[in-house]
Amino acid sequence: MDKKLLDVPTSLADITLEQYLKFMKLPDELSEDDRISEMINIFTGLSRGLIRKMTKKSRHHVVLLLTNCINTRTQPLVMTCELQDMKLGFVPNLDKMAFGEFVDLETTKYEAENYEQIMKVLYRPIRKQDAERYDILPYDQCMDLKLDYSKMTMDCVLGAMLFFCDLGKDLLSRMMKSLQEDKQKSLQQGQTSRVSGDGTAVLLASLNLTLEGLIKLRESHFISV
C-alpha cells in the first residue's frame, strides 16, 4: 500500500474530540479485527475497503501508533487554541468565574460525553490580548456563537481535564489530611464526641470516594486494543 494514502495522527493535537468520542462509543461486542478496522477508519479517514487490503503488519503498526498517541500520560494545559478560525483562551482566572459558569461546571459530570459542554465553559473567544495576557468573551455572550467544540483537538480537551483532575485531587488530599489531623487532635485532647467523630469518619469516607473517582477519571481515557 502507498504510505502516502495514510495520514496517521502522531499527537493529541492531530485528534479531534469528535473522533475520540466516536471511537470510545464503539460497541463492546465488536471483534478485535472489527475494532481495529473502525479505529483506523475513525482516526485516519482511510476507507474500510482500503483497510481490508492492508497487511497484518501494516495494521499492527498503525494501531500501535494510534494507541500510543491516545494513551499520552501527560498533557500540559493548553491556554490558547484555534477553533474554526477563531482564537480561544482558557479561563484566565478561575477564582473570578461568574456564578453561571461555576454552576454549569459543577452540575456537569466529568465524563467523556460531556467534554464538549465543559470545553464551552472553559475555552471562549479572546476579545483582547497583550502578549501572553488576554481577556475572553463573557460566558453569557457565548451562548449564540456557532462554534463546533467537537472539532476541538484532544490536546486542549485532555489538558483541561487532567488539570481539573489533578487540582481536585490536590484539594481533596489536603482537606482529608486536615480533617484527619483535627480528628486526631480532638481525640488527644478528649474534646470529641461519638456523633462528631462518626460525622468526621463519614465525611472522610465520602472524600475518599470522591478522590477515587477523580483518579478513575484521570485514567478513563486510556485504551487497549
mmCIF file of C-alpha atoms in Angstrom:
data_model
loop_
_atom_site.group_PDB
_atom_site.id
_atom_site.type_symbol
_atom_site.label_atom_id
_atom_site.label_comp_id
_atom_site.label_asym_id
_atom_site.label_seq_id
_atom_site.Cartn_x
_atom_site.Cartn_y
_atom_site.Cartn_z
ATOM 1 C CA MET A 1 0.000 0.000 0.000
ATOM 2 C CA ASP A 2 1.185 3.518 -0.807
ATOM 3 C CA LYS A 3 2.122 5.049 2.549
ATOM 4 C CA LYS A 4 1.130 8.487 1.244
ATOM 5 C CA LEU A 5 -2.513 7.403 1.431
ATOM 6 C CA LEU A 6 -2.364 7.122 5.189
ATOM 7 C CA ASP A 7 -2.136 10.145 7.489
ATOM 8 C CA VAL A 8 -1.726 8.731 10.990
ATOM 9 C CA PRO A 9 -2.058 11.102 13.981
ATOM 10 C CA THR A 10 1.178 11.391 15.924
ATOM 11 C CA SER A 11 -0.053 13.575 18.783
ATOM 12 C CA LEU A 12 -3.256 14.534 20.565
ATOM 13 C CA ALA A 13 -3.213 17.771 18.574
ATOM 14 C CA ASP A 14 -3.985 15.643 15.496
ATOM 15 C CA ILE A 15 -7.113 14.095 17.041
ATOM 16 C CA THR A 16 -10.444 15.851 17.480
ATOM 17 C CA LEU A 17 -12.878 15.368 20.327
ATOM 18 C CA GLU A 18 -15.407 14.131 17.767
ATOM 19 C CA GLN A 19 -13.074 11.340 16.639
ATOM 20 C CA TYR A 20 -12.189 10.417 20.207
ATOM 21 C CA LEU A 21 -15.839 10.136 21.271
ATOM 22 C CA LYS A 22 -16.748 8.173 18.168
ATOM 23 C CA PHE A 23 -14.059 5.632 18.980
ATOM 24 C CA MET A 24 -14.924 5.451 22.681
ATOM 25 C CA LYS A 25 -18.570 4.738 21.807
ATOM 26 C CA LEU A 26 -17.794 1.680 19.692
ATOM 27 C CA PRO A 27 -19.831 -1.335 20.891
ATOM 28 C CA ASP A 28 -18.045 -3.638 23.336
ATOM 29 C CA GLU A 29 -19.194 -6.690 21.386
ATOM 30 C CA LEU A 30 -17.105 -5.802 18.327
ATOM 31 C CA SER A 31 -14.480 -8.369 17.427
ATOM 32 C CA GLU A 32 -10.838 -7.368 17.760
ATOM 33 C CA ASP A 33 -10.409 -7.171 13.971
ATOM 34 C CA ASP A 34 -13.537 -5.031 13.560
ATOM 35 C CA ARG A 35 -12.474 -2.712 16.378
ATOM 36 C CA ILE A 36 -9.062 -2.249 14.780
ATOM 37 C CA SER A 37 -10.665 -1.501 11.408
ATOM 38 C CA GLU A 38 -13.029 1.037 12.970
ATOM 39 C CA MET A 39 -10.146 2.624 14.863
ATOM 40 C CA ILE A 40 -8.111 3.115 11.688
ATOM 41 C CA ASN A 41 -11.141 4.444 9.812
ATOM 42 C CA ILE A 42 -12.046 6.950 12.531
ATOM 43 C CA PHE A 43 -8.582 8.382 13.130
ATOM 44 C CA THR A 44 -7.115 8.273 9.605
ATOM 45 C CA GLY A 45 -10.174 8.543 7.356
ATOM 46 C CA LEU A 46 -8.986 5.542 5.345
ATOM 47 C CA SER A 47 -11.911 3.728 3.717
ATOM 48 C CA ARG A 48 -12.891 0.322 5.033
ATOM 49 C CA GLY A 49 -12.188 -1.132 1.595
ATOM 50 C CA LEU A 50 -8.561 0.004 1.701
ATOM 51 C CA ILE A 51 -8.260 -1.056 5.337
ATOM 52 C CA ARG A 52 -9.176 -4.602 4.305
ATOM 53 C CA LYS A 53 -6.319 -4.550 1.801
ATOM 54 C CA MET A 54 -3.733 -3.645 4.441
ATOM 55 C CA THR A 55 -1.257 -6.285 5.525
ATOM 56 C CA LYS A 56 -1.443 -7.546 9.093
ATOM 57 C CA LYS A 57 1.935 -5.948 9.776
ATOM 58 C CA SER A 58 0.749 -2.549 8.485
ATOM 59 C CA ARG A 59 -2.449 -2.705 10.539
ATOM 60 C CA HIS A 60 -0.499 -3.573 13.671
ATOM 61 C CA HIS A 61 1.931 -0.700 13.072
ATOM 62 C CA VAL A 62 -0.878 1.845 12.591
ATOM 63 C CA VAL A 63 -2.764 0.631 15.672
ATOM 64 C CA LEU A 64 0.409 0.848 17.755
ATOM 65 C CA LEU A 65 0.963 4.455 16.642
ATOM 66 C CA LEU A 66 -2.657 5.393 17.382
ATOM 67 C CA THR A 67 -2.734 3.668 20.759
ATOM 68 C CA ASN A 68 0.491 5.336 21.876
ATOM 69 C CA CYS A 69 -0.879 8.680 20.725
ATOM 70 C CA ILE A 70 -4.207 8.368 22.545
ATOM 71 C CA ASN A 71 -2.591 6.946 25.665
ATOM 72 C CA THR A 72 -0.448 10.018 26.249
ATOM 73 C CA ARG A 73 0.084 10.008 30.013
ATOM 74 C CA THR A 74 0.806 13.699 30.474
ATOM 75 C CA GLN A 75 -0.615 16.710 28.690
ATOM 76 C CA PRO A 76 0.013 20.276 29.853
ATOM 77 C CA LEU A 77 -2.838 22.737 29.982
ATOM 78 C CA VAL A 78 -3.188 24.492 26.630
ATOM 79 C CA MET A 79 -4.009 28.134 27.338
ATOM 80 C CA THR A 80 -4.981 29.230 23.816
ATOM 81 C CA CYS A 81 -6.098 27.419 20.680
ATOM 82 C CA GLU A 82 -7.755 27.896 17.298
ATOM 83 C CA LEU A 83 -11.275 26.692 16.512
ATOM 84 C CA GLN A 84 -12.998 27.487 13.236
ATOM 85 C CA ASP A 85 -10.607 30.392 12.564
ATOM 86 C CA MET A 86 -11.353 31.874 15.974
ATOM 87 C CA LYS A 87 -8.777 32.119 18.761
ATOM 88 C CA LEU A 88 -9.986 30.768 22.088
ATOM 89 C CA GLY A 89 -8.498 31.177 25.541
ATOM 90 C CA PHE A 90 -8.770 29.057 28.676
ATOM 91 C CA VAL A 91 -10.469 30.893 31.561
ATOM 92 C CA PRO A 92 -7.545 33.075 32.739
ATOM 93 C CA ASN A 93 -8.705 33.351 36.364
ATOM 94 C CA LEU A 94 -10.796 30.528 37.791
ATOM 95 C CA ASP A 95 -11.339 32.458 41.021
ATOM 96 C CA LYS A 96 -13.249 35.118 39.090
ATOM 97 C CA MET A 97 -15.586 32.778 37.242
ATOM 98 C CA ALA A 98 -19.187 34.011 37.046
ATOM 99 C CA PHE A 99 -21.825 32.136 39.015
ATOM 100 C CA GLY A 100 -23.420 30.754 35.853
ATOM 101 C CA GLU A 101 -20.106 29.339 34.652
ATOM 102 C CA PHE A 102 -19.412 27.749 38.021
ATOM 103 C CA VAL A 103 -22.876 26.185 38.223
ATOM 104 C CA ASP A 104 -22.605 24.716 34.724
ATOM 105 C CA LEU A 105 -19.252 23.148 35.597
ATOM 106 C CA GLU A 106 -20.425 21.871 38.979
ATOM 107 C CA THR A 107 -23.607 20.288 37.601
ATOM 108 C CA THR A 108 -21.910 18.603 34.637
ATOM 109 C CA LYS A 109 -20.450 15.166 35.238
ATOM 110 C CA TYR A 110 -16.827 14.946 34.171
ATOM 111 C CA GLU A 111 -17.465 12.151 31.693
ATOM 112 C CA ALA A 112 -16.369 11.874 28.072
ATOM 113 C CA GLU A 113 -19.833 12.533 26.643
ATOM 114 C CA ASN A 114 -19.899 15.883 28.496
ATOM 115 C CA TYR A 115 -16.447 17.088 27.456
ATOM 116 C CA GLU A 116 -17.866 19.303 24.696
ATOM 117 C CA GLN A 117 -20.119 21.158 27.147
ATOM 118 C CA ILE A 118 -17.250 21.556 29.611
ATOM 119 C CA MET A 119 -14.988 22.959 26.899
ATOM 120 C CA LYS A 120 -17.644 25.561 26.030
ATOM 121 C CA VAL A 121 -17.319 26.913 29.570
ATOM 122 C CA LEU A 122 -13.546 26.751 29.816
ATOM 123 C CA TYR A 123 -12.475 27.921 26.354
ATOM 124 C CA ARG A 124 -14.009 31.106 24.952
ATOM 125 C CA PRO A 125 -13.171 33.621 22.208
ATOM 126 C CA ILE A 126 -10.362 36.022 23.037
ATOM 127 C CA ARG A 127 -11.515 39.610 22.600
ATOM 128 C CA LYS A 128 -8.319 41.344 23.687
ATOM 129 C CA GLN A 129 -4.733 40.142 24.028
ATOM 130 C CA ASP A 130 -1.441 41.708 25.076
ATOM 131 C CA ALA A 131 1.475 39.272 24.788
ATOM 132 C CA GLU A 132 0.543 36.293 26.996
ATOM 133 C CA ARG A 133 -2.225 38.163 28.824
ATOM 134 C CA TYR A 134 -5.698 38.030 27.344
ATOM 135 C CA ASP A 135 -9.349 38.682 28.053
ATOM 136 C CA ILE A 136 -12.093 36.304 26.935
ATOM 137 C CA LEU A 137 -15.698 36.884 25.997
ATOM 138 C CA PRO A 138 -18.149 36.733 28.929
ATOM 139 C CA TYR A 139 -19.886 33.391 29.253
ATOM 140 C CA ASP A 140 -23.386 34.740 28.640
ATOM 141 C CA GLN A 141 -22.262 36.292 25.361
ATOM 142 C CA CYS A 142 -21.081 32.949 24.008
ATOM 143 C CA MET A 143 -24.436 31.170 24.013
ATOM 144 C CA ASP A 144 -25.338 32.129 20.444
ATOM 145 C CA LEU A 145 -21.921 31.531 18.903
ATOM 146 C CA LYS A 146 -21.946 28.791 16.283
ATOM 147 C CA LEU A 147 -18.726 27.150 17.414
ATOM 148 C CA ASP A 148 -18.458 23.396 16.998
ATOM 149 C CA TYR A 149 -16.474 22.312 20.055
ATOM 150 C CA SER A 150 -16.483 18.716 18.848
ATOM 151 C CA LYS A 151 -13.751 19.863 16.440
ATOM 152 C CA MET A 152 -11.503 20.932 19.337
ATOM 153 C CA THR A 153 -8.317 18.906 19.458
ATOM 154 C CA MET A 154 -7.660 16.431 22.234
ATOM 155 C CA ASP A 155 -4.506 18.155 23.496
ATOM 156 C CA CYS A 156 -6.757 21.001 24.678
ATOM 157 C CA VAL A 157 -9.507 18.726 25.971
ATOM 158 C CA LEU A 158 -7.268 16.289 27.798
ATOM 159 C CA GLY A 159 -5.012 19.035 29.136
ATOM 160 C CA ALA A 160 -8.019 20.785 30.681
ATOM 161 C CA MET A 161 -9.492 17.584 32.138
ATOM 162 C CA LEU A 162 -6.187 16.441 33.630
ATOM 163 C CA PHE A 163 -5.677 19.926 35.047
ATOM 164 C CA PHE A 164 -9.014 19.759 36.873
ATOM 165 C CA CYS A 165 -8.485 16.171 37.996
ATOM 166 C CA ASP A 166 -5.084 16.989 39.472
ATOM 167 C CA LEU A 167 -6.403 20.207 41.030
ATOM 168 C CA GLY A 168 -9.326 18.331 42.580
ATOM 169 C CA LYS A 169 -7.081 15.543 43.853
ATOM 170 C CA ASP A 170 -4.742 18.068 45.461
ATOM 171 C CA LEU A 171 -7.574 19.960 47.166
ATOM 172 C CA LEU A 172 -9.254 16.759 48.399
ATOM 173 C CA SER A 173 -5.986 15.320 49.689
ATOM 174 C CA ARG A 174 -5.301 18.494 51.658
ATOM 175 C CA MET A 175 -8.843 18.532 53.031
ATOM 176 C CA MET A 176 -8.628 14.897 54.100
ATOM 177 C CA LYS A 177 -5.258 15.468 55.745
ATOM 178 C CA SER A 178 -6.629 18.488 57.628
ATOM 179 C CA LEU A 179 -9.700 16.565 58.815
ATOM 180 C CA GLN A 180 -7.593 13.639 59.969
ATOM 181 C CA GLU A 181 -5.253 15.954 61.860
ATOM 182 C CA ASP A 182 -8.182 17.777 63.504
ATOM 183 C CA LYS A 183 -9.787 14.481 64.474
ATOM 184 C CA GLN A 184 -6.550 13.171 65.984
ATOM 185 C CA LYS A 185 -6.001 16.427 67.854
ATOM 186 C CA SER A 186 -9.531 16.336 69.265
ATOM 187 C CA LEU A 187 -9.125 12.722 70.371
ATOM 188 C CA GLN A 188 -5.874 13.563 72.143
ATOM 189 C CA GLN A 189 -7.499 16.473 73.930
ATOM 190 C CA GLY A 190 -10.602 14.485 74.811
ATOM 191 C CA GLN A 191 -12.805 17.017 73.010
ATOM 192 C CA THR A 192 -14.601 14.707 70.642
ATOM 193 C CA SER A 193 -17.983 13.060 70.910
ATOM 194 C CA ARG A 194 -19.385 9.923 69.356
ATOM 195 C CA VAL A 195 -21.578 11.942 66.996
ATOM 196 C CA SER A 196 -18.886 14.364 65.820
ATOM 197 C CA GLY A 197 -16.412 11.516 65.494
ATOM 198 C CA ASP A 198 -18.804 9.488 63.376
ATOM 199 C CA GLY A 199 -19.555 12.578 61.286
ATOM 200 C CA THR A 200 -15.888 13.101 60.551
ATOM 201 C CA ALA A 201 -15.471 9.456 59.622
ATOM 202 C CA VAL A 202 -18.399 9.654 57.207
ATOM 203 C CA LEU A 203 -17.021 12.834 55.638
ATOM 204 C CA LEU A 204 -13.571 11.302 55.265
ATOM 205 C CA ALA A 205 -15.100 8.217 53.636
ATOM 206 C CA SER A 206 -17.062 10.421 51.240
ATOM 207 C CA LEU A 207 -13.980 12.459 50.325
ATOM 208 C CA ASN A 208 -12.034 9.263 49.771
ATOM 209 C CA LEU A 209 -14.685 8.001 47.331
ATOM 210 C CA THR A 210 -14.587 11.322 45.510
ATOM 211 C CA LEU A 211 -10.804 11.125 45.320
ATOM 212 C CA GLU A 212 -11.022 7.580 43.954
ATOM 213 C CA GLY A 213 -13.497 8.856 41.367
ATOM 214 C CA LEU A 214 -11.065 11.559 40.219
ATOM 215 C CA ILE A 215 -8.252 9.033 39.941
ATOM 216 C CA LYS A 216 -10.530 6.765 37.898
ATOM 217 C CA LEU A 217 -11.500 9.702 35.671
ATOM 218 C CA ARG A 218 -7.855 10.544 35.059
ATOM 219 C CA GLU A 219 -7.263 7.022 33.802
ATOM 220 C CA SER A 220 -10.529 6.696 31.862
ATOM 221 C CA HIS A 221 -9.223 7.933 28.510
ATOM 222 C CA PHE A 222 -6.551 5.238 28.223
ATOM 223 C CA ILE A 223 -7.315 2.397 25.831
ATOM 224 C CA SER A 224 -6.053 -1.028 24.955
ATOM 225 C CA VAL A 225 -6.572 -2.778 21.656
#
